[in-house]
């Protein structure tokens, strides 16, 4: 069979070479058509697309029809019936100042001023905190800065202020709003008001929308205030919210706040904050409202004992939502899935969030369809997802992950997220699993810089110039946190994941997120006039996201880099060790050692290096041999998950990465150890607390060792 | 490439045909050498091989050396440091009758009379209950029959007897001893004595050993009394007990009884039982001791207020144990594992348990080695395991499963268990996952009946004749329960598993297990003289076990039958529905419906049928296509597991099968629903109880639906 072998081997090598060439072609040339994205954004932002609304179902149907037309093999609407939350249309939410007679002497706005051109749009949901408890608590107000754990520590431990039974007011920013609400509940507050301070939602020298892209004083940030910890639909944790699924009672639901919550803009906030009593705040708590500051408790207006009253009538209700799922069957390995997913639902128009991202998905489908019409079909199966109800707690994507957990765990190679593609005008931002670092760099080297005056420069060069890593000579890439739809895929199921977007200068622009985030001012115009007039930044982001999925779907050997994972693990182990070393006496007293973790990281490093050395010798003409190493690469991320989950967070199963317990948006490495160490100097039972640290080190060491095992030769 | 294609296709088909032929050859001819098993059994039973002992380490080293000599690619000793339990050598355990002055007027034996020929053997551990709490409780005695849940219900609800604060005495049999201990603790007992009643440990018309195979009156049953629910080492639940692993304190250990426990023989039991007070027992509680029966409480000897005192000094201690793991690298798919595992540790000589099974593993390795010397190598990797510390709670096998959970979940095709190969002299007994039914039948059709007078008859025919299924015209196959080393592989990891052994006539022989079970009388001689003088029964069992692993390792398409799974699911769904129907009013009142479960089973049935139809059309010359369907077959069992586990039993993750909550030995189907329905007529909060039934139906329906999904075409 010698001569046949040679022919086959040659043909297989040719296929490999062709595939690599083809990926270059796709990234370099094909996405020219991404310039049509502005049409998509314009079209998708005409109406509000709140999850559960008729408009959002209509948009789902439109997307299904267009994806079919583009040429996908199949497209389906996948419904789930989940707990959503809406304001009561006849009984609006607001906050009042009430005097000692009970008169409401000031009420916050019931809606944001609607931007020009959208005056006739109906069904704009007013600013609200989704899943807020109903209620009309009335009491003195305490200002809690950002409502972070450390802010409440300062209040309780340094300023001696007890929030129990009070209403608290926190400014938006720094952390996920759900964590602020959780902290307020833990402090015993009976309600929480959230406001956007100009210090956090206005950039220097920029005008409020529509003259610039800053948040106007009448704008406010919508958003859910859940603490789901990855559970998905609050009534069906762990299982998809199908028609037949058992639903828990509201009392047993996961993550619902027990207190009223409401968001306001800074024009309204001034009224609540400007005459408070209590001590002076620390300087860095003052924000940018031009008022005299006190923290509370107490709301004193001259001699009057004014108080604050929250009037919250928001309803939770089980509502049908729709994901749109499109498939391209893989030609060679149809049972290997590469997923590009982003949400469709928006708080209002969603110009940035999510439409700038949804347009990337839509254009990727169009590009894939065009390629297919030329005879192309990816080696692996491509899945495109338009998620619903992301704004309500990543619900659509999480339910689909729950629904298909078994096949995804068996078959999913990677998940690339496509939420907002642009949140700033400075450079690229990438958060991804370490094994994708190299591919991200390779792809950005094939994409042109979208910036004026950088003709001939690659995106990599442009990005590198603006945001160099502190650790090596390459652009900065972050850990994945949460706050978007990759969560269930990465943190729960252990599927290699990444996200890319255009961002602000994180070293000089200190406002939170982007100023108009989740307000009515997220329009098509804000993108077209300010963020990306040429749409070349969006095109660059699209090329990165598209390049990732096409490379992952088409490369004969999966372009995942285990050595990068080893480097990251080394960094994280050092970092958590340094954190523990802040307690040298306790480390000594309780015999706490990180040796097992460092040893495991070393084992992983050796296994990763050896794996890639063997990969260099791989006979790529041997289909089964290629499949075997690809399985090892695919399952590496899975190996970092533990079915037992993190303490108290059963759906966060990744032992290396989890959303911070103090800020869902941020990623924490070795989260089990981190949480065990948190505030340990104040532990009631230090022996028990340090035992938990030791247990978590042991779990982390075992997990890293077991991941190393998956990379070793498959037979002992 | 047309002509090359044809050549390759032809060669692949030839390989398939050859492989099938070869499997027939292996089963039919090669195991001729199994007759050498009697040498192995004789050799392995010379000394006691208690887990953690030097003798058992020596045997591990001997096995490693012999497996290497037989020709395995590699063999390793894999140590773990786990909590074991031993009697205190200087302070023996016994039970006393004490009079009102505190004098011990009767003490139970400190050891079993040693059988002839073994008088000089040292290190025979006396009968004890491993992991018993220490203590010397003294009180009145209550007889609790078998100590089953229903026995305690009868005592408390019908006879009005409260065991709280008493010492209870239960006869062995019917259920796992750990369940008896748990029930006693739940009833508030402060100690439990376990005894072997002749009704349960003597067969009619059979002499006690050494004249026959019945249990002598001085014999007693050792055994662990843990309630681990699959946790493995009590100090390291969920993680392997390696040197660096964090160990919980004894107070936080999983499954340790909180009360003293001790086993005695029936000669001793008579003294404790014959003068009790209290009411008369129900007739079927009386056993076969020729005494006048009372239940207690009270221990009245004439006018004296005699009591019972337990004297238990057993120590828990972290001890090193050793698994022996041998590998044969697969020729085509080295990353697919077929495992044959059985334990090596014995309470004493282990003539039946485990050596009759360990000999099968040993001989299978020898057979495989001989084949390899003739140039054979299996398509998939074969792993042979000699587990340690099975008797202490399936510890060696569970720790190895925990250690390698990730690679096993990715790569393990099947696990075949090899505990005791013979527990009776009547016919074959098989417990296995439904997908193995067909393969078991096929293999037994290729094995000869070992019974005298059945020359020319197959094992299938002999078995069929003796033990026909009540449901169809085929031999009876049971569900897997627990009580042996397959537990972690099947119930936790979802690996298709099975076991086979020779057994008694379950319709006419009503003694429990086999009479000398876990006593010093489990010698080589009892096998050679009574159970299998020709060793042909053991040979038949060996051919079944060996046939299973060689078929699973060598068949190009995995010989797993999804349609059989569908049939079993239908049966289990009907069965659990019938159980619920015993409460028609409550079903109505709480709107309990099984529709979703029946619909899911129907979905699974259709998917399974369609899958096998597609399999018939499979192009077996396409290596990747074969791999894909094999992956679907391999992962089917995995799909039935849920990382959240069963309520209160996080390591029992299989939704279709679990050890009964009331008897670890027995398998329960749809255990989540079963447990939710259990004793529901006495629920304190019926609404909550029936809600839990509904939740469990929903989980079962989802799990079956999701398993169906894994069998459908891999692209939507």
Coordinates of C-alpha atoms in Angstrom, one line a residue, chain A residues 190-649:
Chain A
X190 CA -34.1 48.2 52.7
X191 CA -33.7 49.7 49.3
X192 CA -31.0 51.0 47.0
X193 CA -30.9 53.8 44.5
X194 CA -28.3 53.7 41.7
X195 CA -27.2 56.9 40.0
X196 CA -24.8 57.8 37.2
X197 CA -22.3 60.3 38.4
X198 CA -20.7 62.5 35.7
X199 CA -17.3 61.4 37.1
X200 CA -18.1 58.0 35.9
X201 CA -20.3 58.6 32.8
X202 CA -18.8 61.7 31.2
X203 CA -15.5 61.9 29.4
X204 CA -13.5 65.1 29.7
X205 CA -14.1 67.7 27.1
X206 CA -17.0 65.8 25.5
X207 CA -20.6 67.2 25.2
X208 CA -23.6 65.3 26.3
X209 CA -25.5 63.5 23.5
X210 CA -26.6 64.5 20.8
X211 CA -23.7 67.1 20.6
X212 CA -21.2 64.6 21.9
X213 CA -21.2 61.0 23.3
X214 CA -21.5 61.8 27.0
X215 CA -24.5 60.8 29.1
X216 CA -27.0 63.7 29.4
X217 CA -28.2 64.5 33.0
X218 CA -31.6 63.1 32.2
X219 CA -30.1 59.7 31.1
X220 CA -30.1 56.7 33.3
X221 CA -28.7 53.2 33.1
X222 CA -31.1 50.3 32.9
X223 CA -30.0 46.9 33.9
X224 CA -30.7 43.7 35.8
X225 CA -29.8 43.6 39.4
X226 CA -29.6 39.8 39.8
X227 CA -27.0 37.7 41.5
X228 CA -27.4 34.6 39.4
X229 CA -23.8 33.3 39.6
X230 CA -24.4 31.7 36.2
X231 CA -27.7 30.0 37.0
X232 CA -29.6 31.3 34.0
X233 CA -33.4 31.6 34.4
X234 CA -33.9 32.2 38.1
X235 CA -36.8 29.6 38.2
X236 CA -35.0 26.7 36.5
X237 CA -31.3 26.7 37.7
X238 CA -29.3 24.0 36.0
X239 CA -32.0 23.1 33.5
X240 CA -33.4 24.7 30.3
X241 CA -36.6 26.7 30.8
X242 CA -38.7 24.5 28.5
X243 CA -42.5 24.2 28.6
X244 CA -42.4 21.0 30.6
X245 CA -39.6 22.2 33.0
X246 CA -40.4 22.4 36.7
X247 CA -40.3 26.0 37.9
X248 CA -39.5 26.9 41.5
X249 CA -41.6 29.4 43.4
X250 CA -40.5 33.0 43.3
X251 CA -39.4 32.6 47.0
X252 CA -37.0 29.8 45.9
X253 CA -35.8 31.6 42.8
X254 CA -32.1 32.2 42.3
X255 CA -30.5 35.6 42.6
X256 CA -33.6 37.9 43.0
X257 CA -32.9 40.9 45.1
X258 CA -35.2 41.1 48.2
X259 CA -35.2 44.9 48.2
X260 CA -36.4 47.6 45.8
X261 CA -33.7 49.0 43.4
X262 CA -34.0 51.9 41.0
X263 CA -31.6 53.8 38.7
X264 CA -31.6 57.5 38.2
X265 CA -29.6 60.1 36.2
X266 CA -27.4 62.7 37.7
X267 CA -29.9 65.6 37.4
X268 CA -32.2 63.7 39.7
X269 CA -29.4 62.4 41.9
X270 CA -28.3 66.0 42.8
X271 CA -31.7 66.5 44.6
X272 CA -31.3 63.4 46.7
X273 CA -27.7 64.0 47.7
X274 CA -27.3 67.7 48.1
X275 CA -28.8 68.2 51.6
X276 CA -27.8 65.0 53.4
X277 CA -26.6 64.9 56.9
X278 CA -23.9 62.7 58.5
X279 CA -20.2 62.9 58.2
X280 CA -18.1 64.2 55.3
X281 CA -17.2 61.6 52.7
X282 CA -13.6 60.7 51.9
X283 CA -12.4 62.9 49.0
X284 CA -12.5 60.1 46.5
X285 CA -16.1 59.4 47.2
X286 CA -17.3 62.8 46.0
X287 CA -17.7 62.2 42.3
X288 CA -18.3 65.2 40.0
X289 CA -21.6 66.5 41.1
X290 CA -21.2 70.1 42.2
X291 CA -22.8 69.8 45.6
X292 CA -21.8 69.8 49.2
X293 CA -21.4 66.2 50.2
X294 CA -22.5 64.3 53.3
X295 CA -22.8 60.6 53.6
X296 CA -25.8 60.2 55.9
X297 CA -27.7 58.6 57.5
X298 CA -30.2 61.3 57.7
X299 CA -31.9 63.5 55.2
X300 CA -32.2 66.9 56.6
X301 CA -33.5 69.8 54.7
X302 CA -33.0 72.7 57.1
X303 CA -35.2 71.9 60.0
X304 CA -37.4 69.4 58.2
X305 CA -36.8 65.7 58.7
X306 CA -37.2 64.8 55.1
X307 CA -36.8 61.2 54.0
X308 CA -36.5 59.3 50.8
X309 CA -39.2 57.0 49.5
X310 CA -38.8 54.5 46.7
X311 CA -41.9 53.7 44.7
X312 CA -41.3 50.4 42.9
X313 CA -43.9 48.4 41.1
X314 CA -41.9 46.3 38.7
X315 CA -43.3 42.9 37.9
X316 CA -41.6 39.6 37.5
X317 CA -43.3 37.4 34.9
X318 CA -42.5 34.2 32.9
X319 CA -42.1 35.3 29.3
X320 CA -41.2 33.6 26.1
X321 CA -37.9 34.5 24.5
X322 CA -36.3 33.4 21.2
X323 CA -32.8 32.5 20.3
X324 CA -32.0 32.3 16.6
X325 CA -29.6 29.4 15.9
X326 CA -28.0 28.9 12.5
X327 CA -25.9 26.0 11.3
X328 CA -23.3 25.2 8.7
X329 CA -22.5 21.5 8.6
X330 CA -18.8 20.8 8.8
X331 CA -17.5 18.9 5.7
X332 CA -15.0 16.7 7.5
X333 CA -15.8 16.8 11.2
X334 CA -19.5 17.8 11.5
X335 CA -19.4 16.8 15.1
X336 CA -17.0 19.5 16.1
X337 CA -18.7 22.9 16.8
X338 CA -17.3 26.4 16.6
X339 CA -19.8 29.0 17.9
X340 CA -20.2 32.7 17.2
X341 CA -22.9 34.1 19.5
X342 CA -24.1 37.5 20.5
X343 CA -27.3 38.9 21.8
X344 CA -30.1 40.6 19.9
X345 CA -32.2 42.0 22.8
X346 CA -31.6 45.6 23.7
X347 CA -32.7 47.8 26.5
X348 CA -33.9 50.4 23.9
X349 CA -32.4 50.9 20.5
X350 CA -29.1 49.2 21.4
X351 CA -27.0 51.1 19.0
X352 CA -23.8 49.9 20.7
X353 CA -25.2 47.2 23.0
X354 CA -25.8 44.8 21.3
X355 CA -26.3 45.9 17.7
X356 CA -22.7 46.8 16.9
X357 CA -22.0 43.2 17.9
X358 CA -25.1 41.6 16.4
X359 CA -24.2 43.3 13.1
X360 CA -20.9 41.4 13.2
X361 CA -22.7 38.1 13.6
X362 CA -25.0 39.0 10.8
X363 CA -22.2 40.0 8.5
X364 CA -20.2 36.9 9.4
X365 CA -23.2 34.8 8.3
X366 CA -23.4 36.7 5.1
X367 CA -19.7 36.2 4.5
X368 CA -19.9 32.5 5.2
X369 CA -22.9 32.2 2.9
X370 CA -21.1 33.8 0.1
X371 CA -18.1 31.5 0.6
X372 CA -20.5 28.5 0.5
X373 CA -21.9 29.7 -2.7
X374 CA -18.4 29.5 -4.1
X375 CA -18.2 25.9 -3.0
X376 CA -16.6 26.3 0.4
X377 CA -17.6 24.4 3.4
X378 CA -15.8 24.5 6.7
X379 CA -14.0 21.5 8.0
X380 CA -16.0 21.7 11.3
X381 CA -19.6 22.8 12.0
X382 CA -20.2 26.5 12.5
X383 CA -23.0 27.6 14.7
X384 CA -24.3 31.2 14.7
X385 CA -26.4 32.4 17.6
X386 CA -28.5 35.5 18.1
X387 CA -29.3 35.3 21.8
X388 CA -32.3 36.7 23.5
X389 CA -32.6 38.1 27.1
X390 CA -28.9 38.7 27.6
X391 CA -29.9 41.9 29.4
X392 CA -31.9 40.0 31.9
X393 CA -29.0 37.9 33.1
X394 CA -27.4 36.2 30.1
X395 CA -30.6 34.1 30.0
X396 CA -31.0 33.1 26.4
X397 CA -27.5 31.9 26.0
X398 CA -27.4 30.2 29.4
X399 CA -30.7 28.3 28.7
X400 CA -29.4 27.1 25.3
X401 CA -26.1 26.0 27.0
X402 CA -28.1 24.1 29.6
X403 CA -30.4 22.6 27.0
X404 CA -27.4 21.3 25.0
X405 CA -24.8 20.9 27.7
X406 CA -24.1 17.2 26.8
X407 CA -23.4 17.7 23.1
X408 CA -21.6 20.9 23.7
X409 CA -19.3 19.3 26.2
X410 CA -18.6 16.5 23.8
X411 CA -18.3 18.6 20.6
X412 CA -17.7 22.3 21.1
X413 CA -14.3 23.5 20.1
X414 CA -14.7 27.2 20.9
X415 CA -17.2 29.9 21.6
X416 CA -16.5 33.4 20.3
X417 CA -18.7 36.1 21.8
X418 CA -20.2 39.0 19.8
X419 CA -21.6 41.6 22.2
X420 CA -21.0 45.3 21.6
X421 CA -18.2 45.6 19.0
X422 CA -17.2 49.1 20.0
X423 CA -17.1 50.9 23.4
X424 CA -14.4 53.4 22.6
X425 CA -12.3 54.9 19.8
X426 CA -8.8 54.0 20.8
X427 CA -7.8 50.5 20.1
X428 CA -8.6 46.8 20.2
X429 CA -9.5 45.0 23.4
X430 CA -9.4 41.2 23.7
X431 CA -10.4 39.0 26.6
X432 CA -9.9 35.3 26.0
X433 CA -8.7 32.0 27.4
X434 CA -4.9 31.8 27.3
X435 CA -5.0 29.1 24.6
X436 CA -6.4 31.6 22.1
X437 CA -3.7 34.2 22.7
X438 CA -1.5 33.1 19.8
X439 CA -4.4 32.9 17.4
X440 CA -5.6 36.4 18.3
X441 CA -2.1 37.7 17.7
X442 CA -1.8 35.9 14.4
X443 CA -5.2 37.1 13.1
X444 CA -4.6 40.7 14.1
X445 CA -1.4 40.6 12.1
X446 CA -3.5 39.9 9.0
X447 CA -6.0 42.7 9.6
X448 CA -5.3 46.3 8.7
X449 CA -5.4 49.1 11.3
X450 CA -8.7 51.0 11.0
X451 CA -7.1 54.2 12.3
X452 CA -6.6 57.3 10.1
X453 CA -2.9 57.8 9.4
X454 CA -2.1 54.2 9.9
X455 CA -2.3 53.0 6.3
X456 CA -0.1 50.0 5.8
X457 CA 0.0 49.2 9.5
X458 CA -1.6 46.0 10.8
X459 CA -4.2 46.0 13.5
X460 CA -1.6 44.1 15.6
X461 CA 0.9 47.0 15.2
X462 CA -1.7 49.6 15.9
X463 CA -2.9 47.7 19.0
X464 CA 0.6 46.9 20.2
X465 CA 1.6 50.6 20.0
X466 CA -1.4 51.7 22.0
X467 CA -1.7 48.9 24.6
X468 CA 1.4 46.9 25.3
X469 CA 1.3 44.2 27.8
X470 CA 3.1 44.9 31.0
X471 CA 4.6 41.4 30.9
X472 CA 6.0 41.0 27.4
X473 CA 6.4 42.8 24.1
X474 CA 2.9 42.1 22.7
X475 CA -0.5 43.7 23.0
X476 CA -2.4 43.4 26.2
X477 CA -5.0 40.6 26.5
X478 CA -7.2 40.2 29.6
X479 CA -8.9 37.4 31.4
X480 CA -12.5 36.8 30.7
X481 CA -14.8 38.0 33.4
X482 CA -18.5 37.8 32.8
X483 CA -21.4 40.2 31.9
X484 CA -21.9 38.7 28.5
X485 CA -23.1 35.5 26.9
X486 CA -19.8 33.6 26.9
X487 CA -20.3 33.0 30.6
X488 CA -22.1 29.6 30.5
X489 CA -19.9 28.3 27.7
X490 CA -16.6 29.2 29.3
X491 CA -17.2 29.2 33.1
X492 CA -19.7 26.5 33.3
X493 CA -19.0 24.2 30.4
X494 CA -15.3 24.8 29.9
X495 CA -15.3 25.7 26.2
X496 CA -12.4 27.8 25.0
X497 CA -13.8 31.3 24.6
X498 CA -12.9 34.8 23.6
X499 CA -14.3 38.2 22.9
X500 CA -12.9 41.2 21.0
X501 CA -14.1 44.8 20.7
X502 CA -12.8 48.3 20.1
X503 CA -12.3 50.2 23.3
X504 CA -11.2 53.4 25.0
X505 CA -7.7 54.1 26.3
X506 CA -7.9 52.3 29.6
X507 CA -4.9 54.3 30.9
X508 CA -6.3 57.8 30.4
X509 CA -10.1 57.5 30.0
X510 CA -11.4 56.7 33.5
X511 CA -15.2 56.8 32.9
X512 CA -17.0 53.5 33.4
X513 CA -18.0 51.4 30.4
X514 CA -19.1 54.0 27.8
X515 CA -21.2 57.0 28.9
X516 CA -24.6 56.3 27.3
X517 CA -24.5 52.6 28.3
X518 CA -28.0 51.2 28.6
X519 CA -29.6 54.5 28.1
X520 CA -32.1 55.7 25.4
X521 CA -29.1 57.5 23.8
X522 CA -27.6 54.3 22.4
X523 CA -28.7 55.0 18.8
X524 CA -27.5 54.3 15.4
X525 CA -26.4 57.9 15.2
X526 CA -24.0 57.8 18.2
X527 CA -22.1 55.0 16.4
X528 CA -22.2 56.7 13.0
X529 CA -21.4 60.2 14.2
X530 CA -18.9 59.6 17.0
X531 CA -17.7 56.0 17.5
X532 CA -16.9 54.9 14.0
X533 CA -17.9 57.2 11.2
X534 CA -16.1 55.2 8.6
X535 CA -17.2 51.8 10.1
X536 CA -13.6 50.7 9.7
X537 CA -13.2 50.0 13.5
X538 CA -16.3 47.8 13.3
X539 CA -14.9 46.1 10.3
X540 CA -11.6 45.5 12.1
X541 CA -13.5 43.9 15.0
X542 CA -15.5 41.8 12.6
X543 CA -12.4 40.6 10.9
X544 CA -11.0 39.5 14.3
X545 CA -14.1 37.8 15.4
X546 CA -14.7 36.2 12.0
X547 CA -11.0 35.3 11.7
X548 CA -11.3 33.5 15.0
X549 CA -14.3 31.4 14.1
X550 CA -13.1 30.6 10.5
X551 CA -9.6 29.6 11.7
X552 CA -11.0 27.5 14.5
X553 CA -13.5 25.8 12.1
X554 CA -11.1 25.3 9.2
X555 CA -7.6 24.6 10.5
X556 CA -6.8 20.9 10.3
X557 CA -5.0 21.1 13.7
X558 CA -6.8 23.3 16.1
X559 CA -5.0 26.6 16.6
X560 CA -5.0 26.5 20.4
X561 CA -1.8 27.1 22.3
X562 CA -1.2 25.1 25.5
X563 CA 2.1 26.7 26.2
X564 CA 0.3 30.1 26.5
X565 CA -2.0 28.5 29.1
X566 CA 1.0 27.3 31.0
X567 CA 2.5 30.8 31.0
X568 CA -0.8 32.2 32.3
X569 CA -1.1 29.6 35.0
X570 CA 2.4 30.5 36.2
X571 CA 1.5 34.1 36.4
X572 CA -1.8 33.4 38.3
X573 CA -0.1 31.0 40.7
X574 CA 2.6 33.7 41.5
X575 CA -0.1 36.3 41.9
X576 CA -2.3 34.3 44.3
X577 CA 0.8 33.3 46.2
X578 CA 1.8 36.9 46.6
X579 CA -1.7 37.7 47.9
X580 CA -1.4 35.0 50.5
X581 CA 2.1 36.2 51.5
X582 CA 0.4 39.3 52.9
X583 CA -0.3 37.1 55.9
X584 CA 3.2 35.6 56.7
X585 CA 2.4 34.8 60.3
X586 CA -0.8 33.0 59.6
X587 CA 0.8 31.1 56.7
X588 CA 3.4 29.9 59.2
X589 CA 1.0 29.2 62.0
X590 CA -1.4 27.2 59.8
X591 CA 1.3 25.6 57.7
X592 CA -0.1 26.9 54.4
X593 CA 2.0 25.9 51.4
X594 CA 1.6 26.6 47.7
X595 CA 4.2 24.0 46.8
X596 CA 1.6 21.6 45.4
X597 CA 0.2 24.4 43.2
X598 CA 3.6 25.4 41.9
X599 CA 4.5 21.8 41.3
X600 CA 1.2 21.3 39.3
X601 CA 1.9 24.3 37.2
X602 CA 5.4 23.0 36.5
X603 CA 3.9 19.7 35.5
X604 CA 1.4 21.4 33.2
X605 CA 4.2 23.5 31.7
X606 CA 6.3 20.4 30.8
X607 CA 3.2 18.6 29.5
X608 CA 2.2 21.6 27.3
X609 CA 5.7 22.0 25.9
X610 CA 6.0 18.3 25.2
X611 CA 2.6 18.2 23.6
X612 CA 3.5 20.9 21.1
X613 CA 6.8 19.2 20.4
X614 CA 4.9 16.1 19.5
X615 CA 2.4 18.2 17.5
X616 CA 5.3 19.3 15.3
X617 CA 6.0 15.7 14.4
X618 CA 2.3 14.9 13.7
X619 CA 1.6 13.0 10.6
X620 CA -1.2 15.2 9.3
X621 CA -2.2 12.7 6.7
X622 CA -3.4 10.3 9.5
X623 CA -7.0 11.4 10.0
X624 CA -7.3 9.6 13.3
X625 CA -4.0 10.9 14.7
X626 CA -5.1 14.4 13.9
X627 CA -8.5 13.8 15.5
X628 CA -6.8 12.6 18.6
X629 CA -4.6 15.6 19.2
X630 CA -7.5 17.9 18.3
X631 CA -9.5 16.1 21.0
X632 CA -6.7 16.8 23.5
X633 CA -6.7 20.4 22.4
X634 CA -10.5 20.7 22.5
X635 CA -10.9 19.1 25.9
X636 CA -8.1 21.0 27.6
X637 CA -10.4 23.8 28.6
X638 CA -12.9 21.2 29.8
X639 CA -10.3 19.7 32.1
X640 CA -10.1 22.9 34.1
X641 CA -13.8 22.5 35.2
X642 CA -15.0 20.7 38.3
X643 CA -18.5 19.4 38.5
X644 CA -18.6 20.4 42.1
X645 CA -18.2 24.1 41.2
X646 CA -16.9 26.8 43.4
X647 CA -18.0 27.2 47.0
X648 CA -21.6 28.5 47.0
X649 CA -21.5 29.0 43.2

